[in-house]
Short mmCIF file of C-alpha atoms and ligand atoms in Angstrom, two decimals:
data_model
loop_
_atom_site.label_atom_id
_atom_site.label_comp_id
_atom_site.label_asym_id
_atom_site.label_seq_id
_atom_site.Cartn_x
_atom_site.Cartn_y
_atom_site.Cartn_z
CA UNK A 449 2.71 10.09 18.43
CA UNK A 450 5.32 7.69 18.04
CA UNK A 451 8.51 8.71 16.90
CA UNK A 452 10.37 5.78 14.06
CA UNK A 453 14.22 5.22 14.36
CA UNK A 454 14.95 6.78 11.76
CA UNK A 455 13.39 9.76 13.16
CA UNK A 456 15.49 9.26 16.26
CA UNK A 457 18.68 8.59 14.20
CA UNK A 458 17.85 12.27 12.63
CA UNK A 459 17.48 13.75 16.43
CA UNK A 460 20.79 12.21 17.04
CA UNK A 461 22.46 13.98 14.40
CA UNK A 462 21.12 17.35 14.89
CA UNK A 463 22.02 17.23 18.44
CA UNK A 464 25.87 16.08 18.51
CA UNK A 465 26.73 16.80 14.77
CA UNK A 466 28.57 19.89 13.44
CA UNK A 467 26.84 21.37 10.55
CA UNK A 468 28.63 21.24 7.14
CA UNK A 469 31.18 18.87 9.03
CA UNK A 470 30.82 15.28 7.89
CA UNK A 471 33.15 13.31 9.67
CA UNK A 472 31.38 14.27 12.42
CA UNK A 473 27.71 13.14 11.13
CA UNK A 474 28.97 9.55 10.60
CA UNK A 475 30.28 9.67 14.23
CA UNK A 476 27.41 11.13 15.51
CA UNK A 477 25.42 7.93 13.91
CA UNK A 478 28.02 5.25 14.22
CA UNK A 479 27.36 5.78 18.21
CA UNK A 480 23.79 6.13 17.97
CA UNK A 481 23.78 2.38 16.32
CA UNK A 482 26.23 1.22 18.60
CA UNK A 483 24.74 2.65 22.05
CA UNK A 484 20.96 3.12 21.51
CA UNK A 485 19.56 1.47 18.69
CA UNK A 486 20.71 -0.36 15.75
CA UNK A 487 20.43 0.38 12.28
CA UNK A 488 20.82 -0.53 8.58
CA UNK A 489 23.85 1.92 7.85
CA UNK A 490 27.09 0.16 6.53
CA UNK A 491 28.69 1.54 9.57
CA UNK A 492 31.92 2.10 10.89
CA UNK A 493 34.26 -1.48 10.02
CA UNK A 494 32.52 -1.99 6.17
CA UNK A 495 32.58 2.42 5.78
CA UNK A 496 36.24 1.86 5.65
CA UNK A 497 36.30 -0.58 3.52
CA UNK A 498 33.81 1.51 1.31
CA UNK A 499 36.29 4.90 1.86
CA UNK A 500 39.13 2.88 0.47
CA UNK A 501 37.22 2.15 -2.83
CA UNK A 502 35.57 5.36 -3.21
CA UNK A 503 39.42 6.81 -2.86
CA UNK A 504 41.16 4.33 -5.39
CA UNK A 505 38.34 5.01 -7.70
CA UNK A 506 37.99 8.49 -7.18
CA UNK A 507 34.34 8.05 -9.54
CA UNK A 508 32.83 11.04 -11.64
CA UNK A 509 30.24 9.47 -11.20
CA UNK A 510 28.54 7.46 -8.68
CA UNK A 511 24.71 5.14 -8.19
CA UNK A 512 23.66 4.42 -4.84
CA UNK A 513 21.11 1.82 -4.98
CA UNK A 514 19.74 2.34 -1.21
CA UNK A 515 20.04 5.73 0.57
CA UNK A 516 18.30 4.58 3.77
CA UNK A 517 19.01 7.67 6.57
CA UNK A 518 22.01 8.67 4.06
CA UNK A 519 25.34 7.40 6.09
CA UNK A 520 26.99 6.14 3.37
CA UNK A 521 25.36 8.85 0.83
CA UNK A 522 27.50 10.96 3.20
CA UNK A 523 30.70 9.07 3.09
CA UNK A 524 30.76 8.40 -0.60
CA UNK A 525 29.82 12.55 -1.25
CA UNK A 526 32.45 13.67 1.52
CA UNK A 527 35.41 11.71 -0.33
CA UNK A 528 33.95 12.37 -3.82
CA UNK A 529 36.53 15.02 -6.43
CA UNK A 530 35.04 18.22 -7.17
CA UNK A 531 32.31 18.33 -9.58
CA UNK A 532 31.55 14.69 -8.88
CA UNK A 533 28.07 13.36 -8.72
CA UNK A 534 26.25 10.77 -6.58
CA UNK A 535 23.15 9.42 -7.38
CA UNK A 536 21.13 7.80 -4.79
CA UNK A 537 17.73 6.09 -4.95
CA UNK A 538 15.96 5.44 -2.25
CA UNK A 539 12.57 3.24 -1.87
CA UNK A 540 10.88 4.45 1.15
CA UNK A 541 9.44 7.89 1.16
CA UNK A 542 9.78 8.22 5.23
CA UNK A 543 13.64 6.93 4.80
CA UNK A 544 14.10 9.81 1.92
CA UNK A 545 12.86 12.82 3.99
CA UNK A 546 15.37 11.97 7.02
CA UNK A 547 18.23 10.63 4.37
CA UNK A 548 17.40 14.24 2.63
CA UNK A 549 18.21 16.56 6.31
CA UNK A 550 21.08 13.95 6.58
CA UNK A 551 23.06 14.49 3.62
CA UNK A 552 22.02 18.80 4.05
CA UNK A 553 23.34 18.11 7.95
CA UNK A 554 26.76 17.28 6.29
CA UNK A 555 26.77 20.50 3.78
CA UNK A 556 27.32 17.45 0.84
CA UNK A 557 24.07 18.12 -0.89
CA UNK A 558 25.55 19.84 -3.74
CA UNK A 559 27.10 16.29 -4.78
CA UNK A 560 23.99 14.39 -3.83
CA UNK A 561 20.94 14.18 -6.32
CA UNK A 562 18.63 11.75 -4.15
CA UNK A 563 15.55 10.40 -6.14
CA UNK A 564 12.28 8.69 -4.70
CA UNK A 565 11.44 5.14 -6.33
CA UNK A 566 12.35 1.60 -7.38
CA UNK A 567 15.85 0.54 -8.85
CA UNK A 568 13.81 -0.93 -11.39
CA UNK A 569 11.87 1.62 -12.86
CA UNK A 570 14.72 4.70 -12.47
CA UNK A 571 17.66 2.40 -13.84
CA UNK A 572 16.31 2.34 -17.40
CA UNK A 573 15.41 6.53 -17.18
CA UNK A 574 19.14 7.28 -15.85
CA UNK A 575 20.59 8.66 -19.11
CA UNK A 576 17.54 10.67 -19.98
CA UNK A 577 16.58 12.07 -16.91
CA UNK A 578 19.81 12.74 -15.37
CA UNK A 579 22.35 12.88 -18.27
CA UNK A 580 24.42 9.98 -17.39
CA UNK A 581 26.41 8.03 -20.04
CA UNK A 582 28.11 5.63 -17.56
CA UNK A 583 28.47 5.01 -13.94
CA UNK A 584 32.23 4.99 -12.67
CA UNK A 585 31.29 3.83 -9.33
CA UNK A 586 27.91 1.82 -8.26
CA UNK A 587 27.31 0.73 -4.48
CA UNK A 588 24.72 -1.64 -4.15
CA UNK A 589 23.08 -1.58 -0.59
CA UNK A 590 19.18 -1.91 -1.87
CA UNK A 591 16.89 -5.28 -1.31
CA UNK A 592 19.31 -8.23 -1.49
CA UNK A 593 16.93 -9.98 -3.92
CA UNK A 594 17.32 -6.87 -6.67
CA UNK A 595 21.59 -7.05 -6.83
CA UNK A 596 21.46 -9.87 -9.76
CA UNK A 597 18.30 -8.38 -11.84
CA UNK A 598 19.71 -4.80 -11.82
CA UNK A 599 23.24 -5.66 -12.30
CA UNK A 600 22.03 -7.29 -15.39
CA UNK A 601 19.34 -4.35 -16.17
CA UNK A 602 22.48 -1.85 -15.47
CA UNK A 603 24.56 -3.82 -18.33
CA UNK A 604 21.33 -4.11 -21.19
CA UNK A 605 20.52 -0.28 -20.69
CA UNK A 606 24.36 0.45 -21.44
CA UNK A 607 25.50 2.17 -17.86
CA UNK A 608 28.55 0.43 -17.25
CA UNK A 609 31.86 0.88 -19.24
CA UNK A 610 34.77 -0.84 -19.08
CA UNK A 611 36.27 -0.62 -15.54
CA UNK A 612 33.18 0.31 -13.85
CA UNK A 613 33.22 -0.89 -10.13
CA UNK A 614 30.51 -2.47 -8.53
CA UNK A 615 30.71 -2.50 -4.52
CA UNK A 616 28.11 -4.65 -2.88
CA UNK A 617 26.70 -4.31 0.59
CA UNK A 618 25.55 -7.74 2.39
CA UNK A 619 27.03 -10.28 0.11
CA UNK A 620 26.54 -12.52 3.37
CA UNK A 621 23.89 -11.22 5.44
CA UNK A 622 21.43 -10.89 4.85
CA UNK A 623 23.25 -12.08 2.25
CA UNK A 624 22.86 -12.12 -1.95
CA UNK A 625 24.32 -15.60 -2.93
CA UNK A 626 22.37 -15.39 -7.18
CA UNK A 627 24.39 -11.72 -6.97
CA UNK A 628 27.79 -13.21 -5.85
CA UNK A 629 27.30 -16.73 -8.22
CA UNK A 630 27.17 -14.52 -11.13
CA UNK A 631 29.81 -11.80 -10.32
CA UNK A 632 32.63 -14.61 -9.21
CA UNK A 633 31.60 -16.68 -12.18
CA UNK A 634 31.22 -14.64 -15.16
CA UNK A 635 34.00 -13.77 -17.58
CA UNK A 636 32.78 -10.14 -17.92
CA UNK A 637 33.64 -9.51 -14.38
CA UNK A 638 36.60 -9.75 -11.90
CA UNK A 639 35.52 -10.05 -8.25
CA UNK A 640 37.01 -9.59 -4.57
CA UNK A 641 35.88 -10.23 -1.37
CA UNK A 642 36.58 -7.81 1.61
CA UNK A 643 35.26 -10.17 4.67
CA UNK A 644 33.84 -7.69 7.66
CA UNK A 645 30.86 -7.86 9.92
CA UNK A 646 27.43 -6.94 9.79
CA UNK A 647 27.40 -3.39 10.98
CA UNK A 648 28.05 -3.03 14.99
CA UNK A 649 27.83 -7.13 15.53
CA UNK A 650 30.09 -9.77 15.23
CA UNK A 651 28.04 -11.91 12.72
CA UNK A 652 29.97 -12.51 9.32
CA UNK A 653 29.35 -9.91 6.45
CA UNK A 654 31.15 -8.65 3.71
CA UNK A 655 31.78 -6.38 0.87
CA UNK A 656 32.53 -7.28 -2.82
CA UNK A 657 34.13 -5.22 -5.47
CA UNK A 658 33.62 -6.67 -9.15
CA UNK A 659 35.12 -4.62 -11.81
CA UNK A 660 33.12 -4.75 -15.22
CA UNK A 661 35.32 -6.03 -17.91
CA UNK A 662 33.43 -4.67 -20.52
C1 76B B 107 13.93 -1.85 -4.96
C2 76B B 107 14.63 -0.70 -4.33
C3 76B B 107 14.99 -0.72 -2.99
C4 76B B 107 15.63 0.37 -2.45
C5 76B B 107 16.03 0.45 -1.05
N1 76B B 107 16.02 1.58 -0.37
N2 76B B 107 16.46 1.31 0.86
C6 76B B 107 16.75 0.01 0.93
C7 76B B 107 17.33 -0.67 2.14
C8 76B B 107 17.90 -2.02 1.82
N3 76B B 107 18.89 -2.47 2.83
C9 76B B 107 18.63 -3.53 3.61
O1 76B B 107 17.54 -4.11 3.55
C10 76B B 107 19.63 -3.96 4.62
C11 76B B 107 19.25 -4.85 5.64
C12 76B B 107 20.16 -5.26 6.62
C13 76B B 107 19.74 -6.21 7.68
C14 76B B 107 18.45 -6.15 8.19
C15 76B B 107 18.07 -7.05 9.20
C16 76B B 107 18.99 -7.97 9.70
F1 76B B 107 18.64 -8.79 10.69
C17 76B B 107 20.29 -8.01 9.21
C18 76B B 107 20.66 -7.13 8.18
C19 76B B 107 21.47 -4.78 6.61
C20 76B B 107 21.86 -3.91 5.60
O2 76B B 107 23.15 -3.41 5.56
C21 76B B 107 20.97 -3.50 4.60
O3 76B B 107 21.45 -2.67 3.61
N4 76B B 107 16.47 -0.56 -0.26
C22 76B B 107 15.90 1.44 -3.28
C23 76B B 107 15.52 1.38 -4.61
N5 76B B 107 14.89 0.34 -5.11
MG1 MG B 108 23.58 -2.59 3.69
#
């Protein structure tokens, strides 16, 4: 039978990755998008951008809203401080299972908790189930249409504090222009714009960080 991409992205992993070595599973992928078949992973010119952040913030805690095959699960965990956690949700139960021999490829799963379902439905469970009071760090790479509602479901159910950064994949393409609206024109939030590309092409995408004012 058919194998899917992501299945493929997986395979290329496993065969020019070094266990327990990071780095060298976002290399191993970055080429794989670049020379056989593209894919949904921030990639190489917005990762850096996304290193930088993950860095300056150095978050106790961090939500990934999109895991896809785990590429940027694995370069937020590699950079996170010790006894960090990172939260991912992912939507697709084929995209978990590789995302999940991904992130144990790279030796961060002790960092990683990644959990099966809808922004939606987990958001408003997160301090129950998982013990969170507040997210430090949140990178939004899930469906473009779902960046406004749970930005604004994130805020009612009381997970951002003061100085909580938002980092947001695609603000241009595919782009979230309700998302962006509200984060460069409300007073609770101060927004920048990190202008890149759409992962391995030359069309016009972008990153931007809005810090909750509280
Ligand atoms: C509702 C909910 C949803 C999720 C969830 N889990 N996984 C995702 C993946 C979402 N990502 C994308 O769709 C995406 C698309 C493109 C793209 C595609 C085609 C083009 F032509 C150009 C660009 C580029 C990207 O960088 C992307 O990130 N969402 C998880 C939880 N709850
Ligand atoms: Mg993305």
């Amino acid at each position: 039978t058919q194998s899917t991409r992501p299945q493929r992205l997986l395979g290329a992993v496993q065969k020019n990755a070094t266990r327990g070595h990071p780095r060298s599973v976002i290399q191993a992928i970055d080429h794989f998008c670049r020379n056989k078949e593209w894919a949904m992973n921030v990639g190489d010119e917005k990762g850096c951008i996304l290193d930088s952040v993950v860095s300056e913030v150095s978050p106790a805690t961090v939500l990934e809203l999109g895991t896809y095959c785990g590429y940027s699960t694995v370069r937020i965990a590699s950079r996170l401080p010790p006894h960090a956690k990172l939260i991912t949700l992912e939507f697709n139960p084929e995209f978990a299972v590789i995302a999940r021999q991904v992130i144990a490829w790279a030796g961060v799963e002790d960092k990683v908790q990644l959990v099966e379902g809808a922004s939606g439905d987990w958001i408003p469970r997160m301090k129950e189930q998982f013990g969170v009071k507040t997210f430090d760090l949140v990178f939004l790479d899930h469906w473009k249409d779902r960046y406004l509602p749970d930005t604004k479901l994130m805020e009612e159910c009381g997970l951002l504090r003061k100085g909580s950064i938002l980092l947001a994949d695609n603000v241009i393409c595919p782009g979230t222009p309700d998302y962006l609206e509200y984060v460069r024109n409300s007073p609770r939030y101060e927004s920048q714009y990190f202008k890149s590309h759409l992962e391995y092409t030359k069309v016009e995408d972008g990153l931007e960080k809005s810090v909750f004012l509280g």
